[in-house]
Every structure is written in C-alpha cells, then in structure tokens.
mmCIF file of C-alpha atoms in Angstrom:
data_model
loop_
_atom_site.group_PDB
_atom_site.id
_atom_site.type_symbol
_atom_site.label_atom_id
_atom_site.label_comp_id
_atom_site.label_asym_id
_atom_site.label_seq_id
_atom_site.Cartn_x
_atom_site.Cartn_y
_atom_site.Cartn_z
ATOM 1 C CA UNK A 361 -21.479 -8.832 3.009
ATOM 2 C CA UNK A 362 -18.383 -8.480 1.174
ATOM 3 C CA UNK A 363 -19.371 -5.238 -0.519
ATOM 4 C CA UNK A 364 -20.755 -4.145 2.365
ATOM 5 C CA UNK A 365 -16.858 -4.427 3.312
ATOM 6 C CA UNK A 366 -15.291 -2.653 -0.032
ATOM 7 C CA UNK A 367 -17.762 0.273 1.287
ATOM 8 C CA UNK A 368 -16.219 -0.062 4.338
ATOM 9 C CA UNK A 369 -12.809 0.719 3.248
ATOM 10 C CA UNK A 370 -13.641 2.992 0.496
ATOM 11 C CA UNK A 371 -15.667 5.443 3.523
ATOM 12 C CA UNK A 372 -12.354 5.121 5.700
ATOM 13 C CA UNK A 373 -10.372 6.097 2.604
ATOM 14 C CA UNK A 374 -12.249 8.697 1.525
ATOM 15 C CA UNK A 375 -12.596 10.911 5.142
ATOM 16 C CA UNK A 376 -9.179 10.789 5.102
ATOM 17 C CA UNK A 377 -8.854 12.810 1.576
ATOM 18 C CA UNK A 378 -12.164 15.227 2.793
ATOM 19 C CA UNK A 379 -9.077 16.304 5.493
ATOM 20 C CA UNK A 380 -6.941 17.054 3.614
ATOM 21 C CA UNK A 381 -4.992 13.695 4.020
ATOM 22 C CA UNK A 382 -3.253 11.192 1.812
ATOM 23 C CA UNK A 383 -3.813 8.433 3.884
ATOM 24 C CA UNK A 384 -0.795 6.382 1.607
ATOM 25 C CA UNK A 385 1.852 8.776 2.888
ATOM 26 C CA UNK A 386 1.998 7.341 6.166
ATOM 27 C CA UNK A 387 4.810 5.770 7.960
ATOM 28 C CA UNK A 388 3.322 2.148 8.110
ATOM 29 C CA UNK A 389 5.785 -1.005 7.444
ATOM 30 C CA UNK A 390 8.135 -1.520 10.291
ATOM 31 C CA UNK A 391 6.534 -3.130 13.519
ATOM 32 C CA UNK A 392 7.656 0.059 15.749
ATOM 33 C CA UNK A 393 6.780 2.731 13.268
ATOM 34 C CA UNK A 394 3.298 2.079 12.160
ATOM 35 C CA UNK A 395 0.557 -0.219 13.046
ATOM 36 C CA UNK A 396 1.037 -3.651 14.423
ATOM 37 C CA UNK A 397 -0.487 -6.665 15.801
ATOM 38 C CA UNK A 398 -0.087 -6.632 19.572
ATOM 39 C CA UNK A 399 0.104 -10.904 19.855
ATOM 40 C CA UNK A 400 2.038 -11.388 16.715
ATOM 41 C CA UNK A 401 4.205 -8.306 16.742
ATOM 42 C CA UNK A 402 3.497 -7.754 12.954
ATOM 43 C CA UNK A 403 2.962 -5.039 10.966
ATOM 44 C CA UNK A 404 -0.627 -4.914 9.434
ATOM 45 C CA UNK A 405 -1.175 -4.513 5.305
ATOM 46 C CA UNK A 406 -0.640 -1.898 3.240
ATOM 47 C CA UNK A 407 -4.078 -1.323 3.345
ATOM 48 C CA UNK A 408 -4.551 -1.917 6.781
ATOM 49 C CA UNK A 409 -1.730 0.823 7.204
ATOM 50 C CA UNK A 410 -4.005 3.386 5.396
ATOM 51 C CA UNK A 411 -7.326 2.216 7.685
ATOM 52 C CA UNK A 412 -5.748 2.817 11.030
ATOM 53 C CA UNK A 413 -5.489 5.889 12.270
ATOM 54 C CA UNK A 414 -2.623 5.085 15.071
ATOM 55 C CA UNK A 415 0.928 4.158 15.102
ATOM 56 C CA UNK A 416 1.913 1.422 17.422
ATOM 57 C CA UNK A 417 -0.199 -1.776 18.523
ATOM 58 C CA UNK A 418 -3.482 -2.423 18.046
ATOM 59 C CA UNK A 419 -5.563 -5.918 19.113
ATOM 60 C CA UNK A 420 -8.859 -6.720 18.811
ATOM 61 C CA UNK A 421 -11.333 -7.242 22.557
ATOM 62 C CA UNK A 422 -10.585 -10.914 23.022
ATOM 63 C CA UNK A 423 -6.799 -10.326 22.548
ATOM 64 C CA UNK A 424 -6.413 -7.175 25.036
ATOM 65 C CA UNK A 425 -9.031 -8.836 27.402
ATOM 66 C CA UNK A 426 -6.718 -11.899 27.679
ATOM 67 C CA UNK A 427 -3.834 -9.572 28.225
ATOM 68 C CA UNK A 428 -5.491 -8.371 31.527
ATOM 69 C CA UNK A 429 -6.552 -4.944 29.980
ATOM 70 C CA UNK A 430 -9.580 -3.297 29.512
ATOM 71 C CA UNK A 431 -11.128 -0.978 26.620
ATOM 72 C CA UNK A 432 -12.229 1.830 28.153
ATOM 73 C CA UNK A 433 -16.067 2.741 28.124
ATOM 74 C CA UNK A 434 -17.229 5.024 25.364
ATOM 75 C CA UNK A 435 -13.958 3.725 22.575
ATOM 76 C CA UNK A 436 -14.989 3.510 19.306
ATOM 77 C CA UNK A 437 -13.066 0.527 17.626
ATOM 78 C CA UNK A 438 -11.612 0.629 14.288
ATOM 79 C CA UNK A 439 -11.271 -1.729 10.977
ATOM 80 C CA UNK A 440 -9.157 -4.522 9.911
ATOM 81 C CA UNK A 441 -10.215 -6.115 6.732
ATOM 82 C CA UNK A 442 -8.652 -9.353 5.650
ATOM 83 C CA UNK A 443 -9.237 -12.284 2.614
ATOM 84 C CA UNK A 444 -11.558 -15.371 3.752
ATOM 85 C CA UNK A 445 -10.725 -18.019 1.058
ATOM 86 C CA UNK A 446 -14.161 -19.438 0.977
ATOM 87 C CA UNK A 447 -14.552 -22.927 -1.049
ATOM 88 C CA UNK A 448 -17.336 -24.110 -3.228
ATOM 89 C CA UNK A 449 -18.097 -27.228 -5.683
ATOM 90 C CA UNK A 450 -19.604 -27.047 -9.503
ATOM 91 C CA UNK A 451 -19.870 -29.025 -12.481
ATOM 92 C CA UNK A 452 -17.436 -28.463 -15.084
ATOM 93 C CA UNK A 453 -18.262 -28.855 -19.148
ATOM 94 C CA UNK A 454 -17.638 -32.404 -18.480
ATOM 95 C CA UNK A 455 -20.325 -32.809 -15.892
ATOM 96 C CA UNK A 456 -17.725 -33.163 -13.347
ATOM 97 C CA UNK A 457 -17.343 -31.998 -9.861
ATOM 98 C CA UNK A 458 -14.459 -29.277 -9.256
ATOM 99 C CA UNK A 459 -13.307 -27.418 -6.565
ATOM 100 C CA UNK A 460 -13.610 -23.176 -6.673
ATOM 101 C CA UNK A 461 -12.080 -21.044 -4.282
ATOM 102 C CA UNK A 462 -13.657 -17.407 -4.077
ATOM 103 C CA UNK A 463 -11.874 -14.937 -1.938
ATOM 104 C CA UNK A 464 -14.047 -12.668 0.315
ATOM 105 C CA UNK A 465 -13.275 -9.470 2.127
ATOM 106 C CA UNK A 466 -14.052 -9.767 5.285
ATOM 107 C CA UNK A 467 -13.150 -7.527 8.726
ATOM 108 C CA UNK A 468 -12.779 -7.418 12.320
ATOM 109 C CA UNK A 469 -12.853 -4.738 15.178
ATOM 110 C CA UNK A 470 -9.734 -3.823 17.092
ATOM 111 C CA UNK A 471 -8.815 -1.081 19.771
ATOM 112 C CA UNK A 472 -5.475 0.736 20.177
ATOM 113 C CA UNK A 473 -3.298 0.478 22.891
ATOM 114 C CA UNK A 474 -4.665 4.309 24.016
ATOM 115 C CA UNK A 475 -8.014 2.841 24.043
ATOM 116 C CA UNK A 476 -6.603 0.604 26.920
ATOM 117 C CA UNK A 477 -6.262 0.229 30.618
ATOM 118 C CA UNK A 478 -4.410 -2.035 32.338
ATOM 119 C CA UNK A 479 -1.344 -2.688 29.579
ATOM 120 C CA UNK A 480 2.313 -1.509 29.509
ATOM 121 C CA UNK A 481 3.540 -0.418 25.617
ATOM 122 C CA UNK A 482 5.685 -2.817 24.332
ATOM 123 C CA UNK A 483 9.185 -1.492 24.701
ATOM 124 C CA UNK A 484 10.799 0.632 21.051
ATOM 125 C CA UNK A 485 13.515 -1.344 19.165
ATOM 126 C CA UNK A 486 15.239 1.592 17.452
ATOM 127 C CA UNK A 487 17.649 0.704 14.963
ATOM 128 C CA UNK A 488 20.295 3.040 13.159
ATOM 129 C CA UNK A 489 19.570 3.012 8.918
ATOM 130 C CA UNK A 490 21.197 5.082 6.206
ATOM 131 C CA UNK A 491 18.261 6.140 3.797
ATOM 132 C CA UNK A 492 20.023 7.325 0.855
ATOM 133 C CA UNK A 493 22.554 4.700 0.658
ATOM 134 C CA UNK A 494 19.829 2.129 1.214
ATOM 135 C CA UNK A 495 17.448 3.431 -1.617
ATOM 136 C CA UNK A 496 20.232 3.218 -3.895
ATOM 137 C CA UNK A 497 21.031 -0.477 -3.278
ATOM 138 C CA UNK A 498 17.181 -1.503 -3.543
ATOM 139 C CA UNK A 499 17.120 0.818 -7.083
ATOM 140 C CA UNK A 500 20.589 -1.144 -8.399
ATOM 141 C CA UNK A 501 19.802 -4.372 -6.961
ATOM 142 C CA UNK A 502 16.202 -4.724 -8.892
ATOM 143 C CA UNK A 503 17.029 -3.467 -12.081
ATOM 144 C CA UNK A 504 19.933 -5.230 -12.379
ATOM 145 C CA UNK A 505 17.861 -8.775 -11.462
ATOM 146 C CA UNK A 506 15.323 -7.909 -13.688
ATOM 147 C CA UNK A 507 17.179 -6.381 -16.444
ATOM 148 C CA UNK A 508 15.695 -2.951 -16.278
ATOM 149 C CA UNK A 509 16.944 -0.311 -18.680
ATOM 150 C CA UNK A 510 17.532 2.604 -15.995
ATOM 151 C CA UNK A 511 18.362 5.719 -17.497
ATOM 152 C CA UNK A 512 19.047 8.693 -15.476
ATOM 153 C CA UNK A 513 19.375 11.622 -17.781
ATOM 154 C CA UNK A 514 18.743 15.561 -18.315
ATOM 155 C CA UNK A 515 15.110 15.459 -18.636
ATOM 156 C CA UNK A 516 11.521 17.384 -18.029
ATOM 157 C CA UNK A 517 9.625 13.665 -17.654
ATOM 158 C CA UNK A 518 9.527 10.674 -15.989
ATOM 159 C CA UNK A 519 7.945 7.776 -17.048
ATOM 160 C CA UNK A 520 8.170 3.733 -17.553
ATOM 161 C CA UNK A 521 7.684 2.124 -21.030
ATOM 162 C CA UNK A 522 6.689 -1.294 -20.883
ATOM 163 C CA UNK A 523 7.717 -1.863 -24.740
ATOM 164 C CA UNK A 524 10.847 -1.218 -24.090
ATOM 165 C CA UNK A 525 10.672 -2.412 -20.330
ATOM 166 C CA UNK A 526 13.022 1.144 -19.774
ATOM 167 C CA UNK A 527 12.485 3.615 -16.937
ATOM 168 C CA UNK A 528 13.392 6.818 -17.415
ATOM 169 C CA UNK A 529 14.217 9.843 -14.531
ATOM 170 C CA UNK A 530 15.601 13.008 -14.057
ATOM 171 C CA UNK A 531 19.335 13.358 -13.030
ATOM 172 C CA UNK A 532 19.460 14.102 -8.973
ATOM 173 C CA UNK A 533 20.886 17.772 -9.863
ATOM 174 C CA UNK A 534 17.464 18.378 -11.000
ATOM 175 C CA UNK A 535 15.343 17.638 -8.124
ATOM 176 C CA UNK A 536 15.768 20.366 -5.310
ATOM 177 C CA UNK A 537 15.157 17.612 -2.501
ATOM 178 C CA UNK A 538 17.008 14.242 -3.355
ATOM 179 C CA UNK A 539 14.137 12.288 -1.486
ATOM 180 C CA UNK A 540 12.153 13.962 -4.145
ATOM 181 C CA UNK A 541 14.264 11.930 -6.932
ATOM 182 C CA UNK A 542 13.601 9.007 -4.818
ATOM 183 C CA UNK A 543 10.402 8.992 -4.675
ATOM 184 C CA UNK A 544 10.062 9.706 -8.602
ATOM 185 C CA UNK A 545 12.647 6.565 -9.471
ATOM 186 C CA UNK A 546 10.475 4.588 -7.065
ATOM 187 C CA UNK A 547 7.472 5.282 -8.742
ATOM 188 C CA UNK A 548 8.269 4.732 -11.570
ATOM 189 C CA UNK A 549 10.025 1.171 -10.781
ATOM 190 C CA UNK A 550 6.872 0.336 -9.698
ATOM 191 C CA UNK A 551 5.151 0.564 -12.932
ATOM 192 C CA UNK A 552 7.851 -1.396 -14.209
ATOM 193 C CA UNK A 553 6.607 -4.799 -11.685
ATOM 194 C CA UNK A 554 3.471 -4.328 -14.143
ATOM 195 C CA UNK A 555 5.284 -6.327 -17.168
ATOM 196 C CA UNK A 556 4.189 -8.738 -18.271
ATOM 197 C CA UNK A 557 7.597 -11.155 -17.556
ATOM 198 C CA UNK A 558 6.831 -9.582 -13.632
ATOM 199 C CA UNK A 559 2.979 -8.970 -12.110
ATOM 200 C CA UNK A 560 1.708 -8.936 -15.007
ATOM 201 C CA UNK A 561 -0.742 -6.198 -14.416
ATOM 202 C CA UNK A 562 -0.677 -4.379 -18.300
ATOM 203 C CA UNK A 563 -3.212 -5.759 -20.956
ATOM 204 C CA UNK A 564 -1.626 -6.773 -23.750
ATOM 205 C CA UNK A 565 1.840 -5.473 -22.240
ATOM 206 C CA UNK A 566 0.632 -2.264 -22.887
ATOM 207 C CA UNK A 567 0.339 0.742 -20.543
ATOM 208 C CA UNK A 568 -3.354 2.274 -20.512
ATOM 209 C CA UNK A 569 -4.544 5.174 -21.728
ATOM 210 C CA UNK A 570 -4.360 8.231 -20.250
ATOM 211 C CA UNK A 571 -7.541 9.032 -18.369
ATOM 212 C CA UNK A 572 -8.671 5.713 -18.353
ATOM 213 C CA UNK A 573 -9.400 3.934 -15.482
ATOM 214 C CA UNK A 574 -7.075 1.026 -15.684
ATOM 215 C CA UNK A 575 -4.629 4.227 -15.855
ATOM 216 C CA UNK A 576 -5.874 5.846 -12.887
ATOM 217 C CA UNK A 577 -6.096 2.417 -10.987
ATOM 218 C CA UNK A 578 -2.244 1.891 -12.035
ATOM 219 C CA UNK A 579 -1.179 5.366 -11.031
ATOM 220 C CA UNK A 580 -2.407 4.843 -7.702
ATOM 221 C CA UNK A 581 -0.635 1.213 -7.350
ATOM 222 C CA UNK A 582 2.461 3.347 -8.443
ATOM 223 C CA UNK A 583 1.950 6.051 -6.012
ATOM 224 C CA UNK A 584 1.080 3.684 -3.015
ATOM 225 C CA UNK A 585 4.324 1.511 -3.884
ATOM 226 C CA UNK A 586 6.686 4.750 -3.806
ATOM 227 C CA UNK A 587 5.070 5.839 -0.859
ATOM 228 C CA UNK A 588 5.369 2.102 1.254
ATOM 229 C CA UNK A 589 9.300 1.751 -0.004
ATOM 230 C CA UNK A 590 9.818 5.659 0.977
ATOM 231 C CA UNK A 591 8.393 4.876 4.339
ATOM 232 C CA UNK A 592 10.416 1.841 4.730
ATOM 233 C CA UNK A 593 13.655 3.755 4.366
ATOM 234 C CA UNK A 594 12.637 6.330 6.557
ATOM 235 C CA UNK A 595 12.978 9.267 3.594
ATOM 236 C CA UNK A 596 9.775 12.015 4.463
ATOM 237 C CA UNK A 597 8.801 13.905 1.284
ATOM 238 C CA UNK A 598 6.454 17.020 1.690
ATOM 239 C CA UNK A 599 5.023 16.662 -1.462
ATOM 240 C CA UNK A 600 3.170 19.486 -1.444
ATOM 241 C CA UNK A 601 1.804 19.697 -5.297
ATOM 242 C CA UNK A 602 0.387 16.154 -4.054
ATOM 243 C CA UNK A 603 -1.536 18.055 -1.668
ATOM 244 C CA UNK A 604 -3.320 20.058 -3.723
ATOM 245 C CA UNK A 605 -7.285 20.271 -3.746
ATOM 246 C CA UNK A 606 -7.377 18.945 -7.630
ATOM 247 C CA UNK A 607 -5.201 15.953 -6.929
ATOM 248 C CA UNK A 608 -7.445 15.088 -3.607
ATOM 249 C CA UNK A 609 -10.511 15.629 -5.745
ATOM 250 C CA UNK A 610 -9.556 13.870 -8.351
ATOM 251 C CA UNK A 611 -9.182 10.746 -6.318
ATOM 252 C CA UNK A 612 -12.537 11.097 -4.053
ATOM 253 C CA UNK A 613 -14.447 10.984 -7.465
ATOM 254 C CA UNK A 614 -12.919 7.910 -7.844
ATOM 255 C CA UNK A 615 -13.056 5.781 -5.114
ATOM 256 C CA UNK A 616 -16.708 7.243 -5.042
ATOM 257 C CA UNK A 617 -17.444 5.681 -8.330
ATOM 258 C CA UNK A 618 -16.052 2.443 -7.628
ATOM 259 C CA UNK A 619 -15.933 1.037 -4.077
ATOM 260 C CA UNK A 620 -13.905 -1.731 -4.909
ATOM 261 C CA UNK A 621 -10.804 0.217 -6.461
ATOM 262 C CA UNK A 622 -8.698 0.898 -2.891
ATOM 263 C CA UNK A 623 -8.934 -2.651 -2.255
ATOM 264 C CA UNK A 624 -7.719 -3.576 -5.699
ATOM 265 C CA UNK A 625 -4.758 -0.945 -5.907
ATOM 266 C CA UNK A 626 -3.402 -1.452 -2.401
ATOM 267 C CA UNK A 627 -2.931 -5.209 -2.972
ATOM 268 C CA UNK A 628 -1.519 -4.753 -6.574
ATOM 269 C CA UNK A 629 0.957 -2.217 -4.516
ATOM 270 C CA UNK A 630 1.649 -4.754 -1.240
ATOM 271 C CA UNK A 631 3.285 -7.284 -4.295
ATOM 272 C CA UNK A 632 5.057 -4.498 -6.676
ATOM 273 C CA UNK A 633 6.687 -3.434 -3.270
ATOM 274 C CA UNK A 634 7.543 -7.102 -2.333
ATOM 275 C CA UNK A 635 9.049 -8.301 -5.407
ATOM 276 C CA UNK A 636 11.093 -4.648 -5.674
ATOM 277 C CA UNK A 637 12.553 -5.513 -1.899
ATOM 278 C CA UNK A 638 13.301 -9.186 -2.278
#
C-alpha cells in the first residue's frame, strides 16, 4: 500500500513538470494564500502544497457534508498523503520483546471549495508585510544563532561548504532582481541546516558528489526550502533559466527512477525551513 502511495505522489509530481510546471514554486504556507484545511484552518505540508492544485480550502466528503454542502456530481477529488505511525513487537539479540514504530504513507481524498455547493468561502485576512526587510531579519537572525560564516562578496558562485560551515553569495549589485539574491542566499542557507551540528543530513559532514544522487536529492531539498521561505515572504521570482526544458527533464528522470525521492526531499525541506524560521 504504501508504495502504492510514493507512486501516488511521484505521478502528481511529475504531470506537473510534463506542463511545464515547477510545482515547488507555488505560493503555499500561509492559511489564505495556499491550500488549507477547511475545519482546522491550517495550511497543508509542503508536500501537500505541491499535490493540490488550488489555493484556498479544501476538506475531504465527510467534512463538507457535515458543513451542509454538497460535492457536485462528476468532481474528481484530489490527494492528501500523510504519516500513519504504525507499531509492531520483535525480539531483540537478547530474546526480548521491544517495541518498533514504522511510519507509513498513507492518503485521503478531499474536494475544493469550487467543487462545492451549498458553502460560503471563508472570509480573506489580508495582512500588510515588508518582504525585503523581512528576508533580511530571517538571513541575520539564523546565521547569527547558528554561527554561520555569511560572506557576501564580488563573486561568479554561490555555494555552502559544510567544512567550513561558510555560505558564500554574490553581493546584491550583482543580481539584476534583488528577489533573485534572495532566493540564492536562501538556498544556499538551506544547505547549511544539512550540518551535521543542525539536520544532520551530510554523510560524514561531507557534501556529495556532484551528480550523485544524494546530490541531486539535496539540491532539490535546497531548492524546495528557498522556494517555501520565498513564498512565505511574499517575494515572486520568474526564474526563468529554472524553466528551462533541461532543468524539467532532468528532474522527471528522476523522480521516474525513484518513486520515493519527492517524499523524501519535501520533508527534509518542511524541517530546513522550520529550523531557518524559528
């Protein structure tokens, strides 16, 4: 069942990118600009973000029914997965009984509030932010709690070293959009959640090799991080060389050769964003 779930995902993930679409450059964490839970009034996963294909509220049948509406005949529902911590007993080298926990991926089916009859929207809470100023506080107040070396300087890379636990970015005057810088820095800061005194997600507190797929896995935890804490802010990038038919390619082969890999990176990304924005 479970990896009849991964397959799931991996499907929903991948007709997204046969558009044209990177489905982790959507708008997705605040409860009134991407997708909620109608009852609880919170904002689904990261993941979940990237399976829905609607802003706004979503419920499942039971949850609208009770609300006095009613799905309309011919709606197709869509995909929420979630963890089921399932337990289990087995004998240890000592011949004793211990308790396991295994988690499975599991889903259910819900319906968007345009699938709907009989239901009012919930009203929009707008608030006012200030992007820029914002990104700069998250940037200065996370390296300086973890200790970062952040060094800005005249340069034609970007990159994180986890030997030297030092991130490294062009100056702003470099970037001809400033949401472009922030989206670099934020990448980047993301890898840096990775050490080993953080996540924890390098092997031997090394970064991977290039072309490897522990490096591809990690550059997509990097670029779905950047992408949620962008989002958050309210900064749109075009990123149009991230558009390109290589890049999409490159990621359908992929998540075609392993179904399990969206799953994997999304949730590495859902904690490197939380313990950035603390």
């Amino acid at each position: 069942m479970a990896n009849n779930v991964y397959q799931i995902v991996t499907d929903r993930i991948i007709e997204e990118l046969e558009k044209g679409n990177i489905p982790w450059q959507k708008p997705w964490t605040g409860v009134r600009t991407g997708a909620f839970n109608r009852i609880s009034k919170k904002p689904y996963s990261i993941l979940n973000q990237m399976l829905l294909k609607h802003r706004g509220e979503y419920a499942t049948f039971k949850q609208w029914s009770e609300l006095g509406g009613h799905i309309r005949k011919g709606e197709k529902s869509e995909v929420v997965v979630f963890w089921n911590m399932k337990k289990y007993e087995e004998e240890d080298e000592n011949g004793e009984k211990v308790e396991k926990v295994v988690p499975l991926l599991r889903y259910y089916n819900v319906f968007h509030i345009s699938q709907v009859d009989g239901v009012e929207p919930l009203k929009e809470e707008l608030h006012e932010v200030e992007p820029i100023e914002e990104a700069d506080r998250i940037i200065n107040e996370y390296i300086s709690r973890e200790g970062i070396t952040f060094n800005e300087c005249k340069s034609n890379q970007a990159y994180y070293s986890p030997m030297q636990d030092m991130v490294v970015v062009p100056m702003k005057a470099q970037f001809q959009n400033i949401e472009e810088y922030y989206s670099t820095t934020f990448h980047e800061l993301t890898h840096s959640t990775g050490h080993k005194n953080r996540l924890d997600r390098f092997t031997d507190g090394r970064a991977a090799a290039f072309g490897s797929e522990t490096y591809s896995k990690e550059e997509l935890v990097a670029e779905i991080g950047s992408a949620n804490i962008l989002n958050r802010l309210g900064i749109e990038t075009e990123k149009s060389f991230r558009n390109s038919a290589a890049y999409i390619q490159s990621w359908l082969k992929v998540l075609k050769d392993d179904n399990k890999f969206i799953v994997s990176a999304a949730s590495k990304a859902e904690k490197a964003v939380e313990y950035i924005i603390q």
